[in-house]
Coordinates of C-alpha atoms in Angstrom, one line a residue:
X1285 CA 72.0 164.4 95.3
X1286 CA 68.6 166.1 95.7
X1287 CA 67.2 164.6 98.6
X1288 CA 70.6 165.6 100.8
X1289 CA 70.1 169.2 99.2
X1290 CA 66.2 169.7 100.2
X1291 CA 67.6 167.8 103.8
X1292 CA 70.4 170.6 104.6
X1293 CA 67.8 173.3 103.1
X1294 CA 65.4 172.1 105.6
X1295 CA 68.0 172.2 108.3
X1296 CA 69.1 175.5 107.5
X1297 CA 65.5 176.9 107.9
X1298 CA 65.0 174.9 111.0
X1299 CA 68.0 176.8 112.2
X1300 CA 66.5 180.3 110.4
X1301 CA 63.0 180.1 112.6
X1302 CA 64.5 178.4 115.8
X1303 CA 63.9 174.9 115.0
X1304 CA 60.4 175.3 113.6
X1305 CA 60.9 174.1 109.5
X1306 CA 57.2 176.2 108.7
X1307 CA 55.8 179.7 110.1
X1308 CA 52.7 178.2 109.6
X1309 CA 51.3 174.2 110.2
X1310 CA 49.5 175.1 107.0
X1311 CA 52.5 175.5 104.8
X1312 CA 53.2 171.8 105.9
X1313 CA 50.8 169.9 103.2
X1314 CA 51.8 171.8 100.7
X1315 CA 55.4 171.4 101.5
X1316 CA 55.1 167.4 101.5
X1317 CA 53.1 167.4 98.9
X1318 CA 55.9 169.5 97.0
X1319 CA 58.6 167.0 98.4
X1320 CA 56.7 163.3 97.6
X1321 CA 55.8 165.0 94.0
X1322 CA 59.6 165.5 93.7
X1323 CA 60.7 161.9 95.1
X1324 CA 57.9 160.9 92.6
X1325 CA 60.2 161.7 89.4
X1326 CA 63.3 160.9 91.2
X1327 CA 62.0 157.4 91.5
X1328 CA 60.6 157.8 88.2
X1329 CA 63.7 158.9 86.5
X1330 CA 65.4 155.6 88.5
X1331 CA 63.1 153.4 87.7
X1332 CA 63.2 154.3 83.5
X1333 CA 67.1 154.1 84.2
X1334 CA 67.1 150.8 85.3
X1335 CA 64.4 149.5 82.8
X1336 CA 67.1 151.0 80.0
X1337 CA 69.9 149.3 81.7
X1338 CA 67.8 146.2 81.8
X1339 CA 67.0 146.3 78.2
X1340 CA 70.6 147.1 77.0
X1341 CA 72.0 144.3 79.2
X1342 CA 68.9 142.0 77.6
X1343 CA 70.0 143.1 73.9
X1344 CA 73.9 142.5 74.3
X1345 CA 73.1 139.5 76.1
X1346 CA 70.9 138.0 73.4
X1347 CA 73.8 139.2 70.6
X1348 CA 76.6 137.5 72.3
X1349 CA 74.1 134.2 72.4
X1350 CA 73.5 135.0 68.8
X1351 CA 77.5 135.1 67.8
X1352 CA 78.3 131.9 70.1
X1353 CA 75.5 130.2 68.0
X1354 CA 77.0 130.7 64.9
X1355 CA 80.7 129.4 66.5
X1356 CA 79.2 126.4 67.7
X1357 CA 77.7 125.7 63.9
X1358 CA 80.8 126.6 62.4
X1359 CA 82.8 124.3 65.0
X1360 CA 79.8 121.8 64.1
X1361 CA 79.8 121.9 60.1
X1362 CA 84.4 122.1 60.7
X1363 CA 84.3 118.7 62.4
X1364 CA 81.4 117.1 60.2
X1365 CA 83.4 117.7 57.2
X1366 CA 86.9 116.1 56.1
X1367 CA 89.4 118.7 56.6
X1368 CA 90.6 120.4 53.1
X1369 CA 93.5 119.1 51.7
X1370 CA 97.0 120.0 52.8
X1371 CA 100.5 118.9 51.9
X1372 CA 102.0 116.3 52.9
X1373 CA 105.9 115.4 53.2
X1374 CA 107.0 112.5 51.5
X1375 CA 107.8 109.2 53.6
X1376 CA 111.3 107.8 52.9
X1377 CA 110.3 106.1 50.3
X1378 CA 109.2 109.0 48.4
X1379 CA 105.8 108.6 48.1
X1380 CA 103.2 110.7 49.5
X1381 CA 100.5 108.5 50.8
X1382 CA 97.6 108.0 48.7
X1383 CA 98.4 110.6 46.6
X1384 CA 99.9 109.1 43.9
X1385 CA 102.7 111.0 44.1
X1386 CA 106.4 110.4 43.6
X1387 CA 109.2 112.7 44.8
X1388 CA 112.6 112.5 43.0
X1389 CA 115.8 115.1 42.7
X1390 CA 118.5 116.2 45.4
X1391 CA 116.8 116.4 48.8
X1392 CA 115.3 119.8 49.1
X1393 CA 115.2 120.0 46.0
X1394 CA 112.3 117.6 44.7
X1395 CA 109.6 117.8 42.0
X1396 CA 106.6 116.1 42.5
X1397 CA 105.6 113.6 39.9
X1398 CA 101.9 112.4 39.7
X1399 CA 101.6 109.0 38.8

């Protein structure tokens, strides 16, 4: 972290000149000038982070919104339609119903007849 580094540095020359952090008050400006110019693009550098965070979270969010529409059509157009066609075991009497179709032979072993 560079705010804890310039901190101890700053500590370490306050201990260096017996407390004092400048040898001259005129070197103070400059060195806050230095230090808000470096908090500056800290701050900077945050603040772009979080704005491509934002937009990343933003573009996957709008993708998954995209892919759960499509589901919910799918489910929609799934239950609108009839389901497709799938086979049927014969009722004891050996008709599939409404088929049209008659099952005869040893059990296991019939052959479907349309009628």
């Amino acid at each position: 972290n560079k705010v804890s580094d310039v901190t101890r540095d700053a500590r370490d020359a306050a201990a260096q000149t017996g407390g004092k952090t400048t040898s001259n008050r005129a070197e103070l400006p400059d060195m806050l000038a230095e230090e808000m110019a470096h908090l500056n693009r800290e701050v900077g550098a945050l603040a772009r982070g979080i704005a491509a965070r934002d937009e990343a979270w933003a573009q996957a969010k709008r993708s998954t919104d995209a892919k759960l529409e499509q589901i919910l059509q799918l489910v929609a157009q799934s239950q609108a339609q009839p389901p497709p066609h799938t086979a049927h075991l014969p009722h004891e009497s050996g008709n599939m119903p409404g088929q049209g179709v008659t099952w005869q032979g040893v059990a296991g072993q019939g052959v479907a007849r349309h009628g």
